[in-house]
Short mmCIF file of C-alpha atoms in Angstrom, two decimals:
data_model
loop_
_atom_site.label_atom_id
_atom_site.label_comp_id
_atom_site.label_asym_id
_atom_site.label_seq_id
_atom_site.Cartn_x
_atom_site.Cartn_y
_atom_site.Cartn_z
CA MET T 1 -89.88 77.87 -46.96
CA ASP T 2 -90.11 81.58 -47.05
CA LEU T 3 -87.10 83.88 -47.18
CA ASP T 4 -87.15 84.71 -43.45
CA ARG T 5 -86.96 81.04 -42.40
CA ARG T 6 -84.06 80.41 -44.81
CA MET T 7 -82.18 83.35 -43.38
CA VAL T 8 -82.69 82.01 -39.84
CA TRP T 9 -81.39 78.55 -40.83
CA LEU T 10 -78.42 80.12 -42.63
CA ALA T 11 -77.59 82.17 -39.51
CA VAL T 12 -77.88 79.05 -37.31
CA GLY T 13 -75.62 77.07 -39.67
CA ILE T 14 -72.97 79.79 -39.74
CA SER T 15 -73.09 80.09 -35.93
CA VAL T 16 -72.60 76.33 -35.50
CA LEU T 17 -69.65 76.40 -37.91
CA ILE T 18 -68.00 79.30 -36.06
CA LEU T 19 -68.55 77.53 -32.73
CA ALA T 20 -66.97 74.30 -34.04
CA VAL T 21 -63.91 76.15 -35.36
CA ALA T 22 -63.52 78.00 -32.04
CA ILE T 23 -63.74 74.76 -30.05
CA LEU T 24 -61.08 73.12 -32.23
CA PHE T 25 -58.81 76.16 -32.02
CA PHE T 26 -58.99 76.46 -28.25
CA SER T 27 -58.67 72.72 -27.64
CA PHE T 28 -55.27 72.83 -29.37
CA GLN T 29 -54.29 75.98 -27.45
CA LYS T 30 -55.18 74.75 -23.95
CA GLY T 31 -55.91 71.04 -24.21
CA PRO T 32 -53.64 68.00 -24.01
CA LEU T 33 -52.40 68.62 -27.58
CA ALA T 34 -51.29 72.21 -26.90
CA GLY T 35 -47.93 72.89 -28.51
CA LYS T 36 -47.65 69.41 -30.01
CA ALA T 37 -46.88 68.81 -33.66
CA ILE T 38 -49.33 66.67 -35.58
CA ALA T 39 -48.09 63.61 -37.53
CA THR T 40 -44.59 64.82 -38.33
CA THR T 41 -42.77 61.48 -38.15
CA ILE T 42 -42.10 58.97 -40.89
CA SER T 43 -40.75 55.45 -40.27
CA LEU T 44 -37.63 54.34 -42.15
CA THR T 45 -37.14 50.60 -42.68
CA SER T 46 -34.39 50.59 -45.34
CA CYS T 47 -31.73 52.85 -46.83
CA THR T 48 -34.11 53.76 -49.64
CA GLN T 49 -36.62 56.47 -48.75
CA SER T 50 -39.30 55.44 -51.25
CA GLY T 51 -41.69 58.32 -50.59
CA GLY T 52 -39.05 61.00 -51.08
CA TRP T 53 -37.80 63.33 -48.37
CA ILE T 54 -40.13 66.00 -46.97
CA SER T 55 -38.94 69.18 -45.23
CA GLY T 56 -40.08 69.55 -41.63
CA LYS T 57 -40.46 65.82 -41.02
CA THR T 58 -38.66 63.54 -38.57
CA TYR T 59 -37.58 60.21 -40.04
CA ILE T 60 -37.22 57.51 -37.38
CA LEU T 61 -35.26 54.36 -38.16
CA ALA T 62 -37.48 51.39 -37.23
CA ASN T 63 -34.81 48.67 -37.54
CA ASP T 64 -31.14 48.14 -38.35
CA VAL T 65 -30.37 48.75 -42.05
CA THR T 66 -27.54 47.75 -44.40
CA ALA T 67 -26.20 49.42 -47.53
CA THR T 68 -24.04 46.89 -49.38
CA THR T 69 -22.78 49.51 -51.87
CA GLY T 70 -22.79 53.30 -51.87
CA ASN T 71 -24.59 55.63 -49.49
CA CYS T 72 -27.42 54.74 -47.15
CA PHE T 73 -29.32 58.01 -46.52
CA THR T 74 -29.05 60.98 -48.88
CA PRO T 75 -31.66 63.56 -47.87
CA SER T 76 -32.80 65.67 -50.83
CA LYS T 77 -34.68 68.34 -48.82
CA ASP T 78 -33.65 70.84 -46.15
CA ASN T 79 -34.86 71.07 -42.55
CA LEU T 80 -35.50 67.48 -41.55
CA VAL T 81 -34.39 65.05 -38.83
CA ILE T 82 -32.98 61.55 -39.25
CA ASP T 83 -33.33 59.87 -35.85
CA CYS T 84 -31.91 56.35 -35.84
CA ASN T 85 -33.35 55.69 -32.42
CA GLY T 86 -30.17 53.76 -31.48
CA LYS T 87 -30.44 51.49 -34.52
CA ARG T 88 -27.47 50.55 -36.73
CA ILE T 89 -26.60 51.69 -40.24
CA THR T 90 -24.04 49.25 -41.66
CA GLY T 91 -22.20 49.61 -44.95
CA GLY T 92 -20.05 47.60 -47.33
CA ASN T 93 -16.82 49.55 -46.61
CA ASN T 94 -17.63 52.23 -49.21
CA GLY T 95 -19.93 55.24 -49.56
CA ALA T 96 -21.39 57.05 -46.56
CA GLY T 97 -23.91 56.20 -43.89
CA VAL T 98 -25.45 59.65 -44.32
CA TYR T 99 -24.50 61.76 -47.35
CA ILE T 100 -25.59 65.40 -47.19
CA TYR T 101 -24.96 67.53 -50.28
CA SER T 102 -25.94 71.19 -50.56
CA ARG T 103 -28.50 70.98 -47.72
CA SER T 104 -29.22 72.97 -44.57
CA GLY T 105 -31.03 72.25 -41.33
CA ILE T 106 -30.44 68.48 -41.42
CA THR T 107 -30.19 66.81 -38.00
CA VAL T 108 -28.71 63.31 -37.73
CA GLN T 109 -29.10 61.85 -34.25
CA ASN T 110 -28.86 58.65 -32.25
CA CYS T 111 -27.29 56.60 -35.07
CA VAL T 112 -24.73 53.80 -34.84
CA ILE T 113 -22.89 53.99 -38.16
CA SER T 114 -20.21 51.49 -39.16
CA ARG T 115 -18.35 49.97 -42.13
CA PHE T 116 -18.53 52.94 -44.51
CA ASP T 117 -15.77 54.98 -46.12
CA LYS T 118 -17.32 58.01 -44.36
CA GLY T 119 -19.80 57.67 -41.52
CA ILE T 120 -21.39 61.07 -42.17
CA ILE T 121 -20.34 63.50 -44.89
CA ALA T 122 -21.63 67.02 -45.50
CA MET T 123 -20.55 68.86 -48.66
CA ASN T 124 -21.48 72.47 -49.49
CA SER T 125 -23.94 72.38 -46.59
CA GLN T 126 -24.63 74.80 -43.72
CA GLY T 127 -26.37 74.66 -40.35
CA ASN T 128 -26.60 70.90 -39.94
CA THR T 129 -26.49 69.12 -36.57
CA PHE T 130 -24.98 65.76 -35.64
CA THR T 131 -25.74 64.61 -32.11
CA GLY T 132 -25.65 61.40 -30.09
CA ASN T 133 -24.19 59.35 -32.93
CA THR T 134 -21.67 56.51 -32.60
CA LEU T 135 -19.33 56.10 -35.56
CA ARG T 136 -16.97 53.13 -35.55
CA GLY T 137 -15.14 51.02 -38.09
CA ASN T 138 -15.43 53.68 -40.82
CA ASN T 139 -12.40 55.03 -42.71
CA HIS T 140 -13.53 58.54 -41.67
CA GLY T 141 -16.07 59.50 -39.00
CA ILE T 142 -17.66 62.86 -39.81
CA VAL T 143 -16.32 64.73 -42.85
CA LEU T 144 -17.17 68.37 -43.66
CA TYR T 145 -16.26 69.81 -47.08
CA ASP T 146 -17.15 73.50 -47.51
CA SER T 147 -19.67 73.04 -44.72
CA SER T 148 -20.36 74.25 -41.21
#
């Protein structure tokens, strides 16, 4: 091929690429996915979060869980949601259902937490939210130490 034909094919290729990017961009701006987050939820099936905690994610409890000793959930990153989806977190009369230490932006919602020393505890933590939770049969419900 001569140089002129290669230049034409290069221009066509670049134009197709720009068109594809524009279509994707505008489909997310005006289409059925407009304003929706993409794949930001992670399923929890036990008290151990094997993949580690990731900021910006929503962790949804898929089934009831039990912690026979110690704490159930201890998020190690800021800005995440633990949504129990009405499921139960049951303990062995010690530890905490959710233990938050030196974290911010943690939301714990829709949990039924029972049989822990502390249902939810936040220590040295700021800007966390607890909503729609039921705490019963714990020695202490929600405990805040140096937290708001």
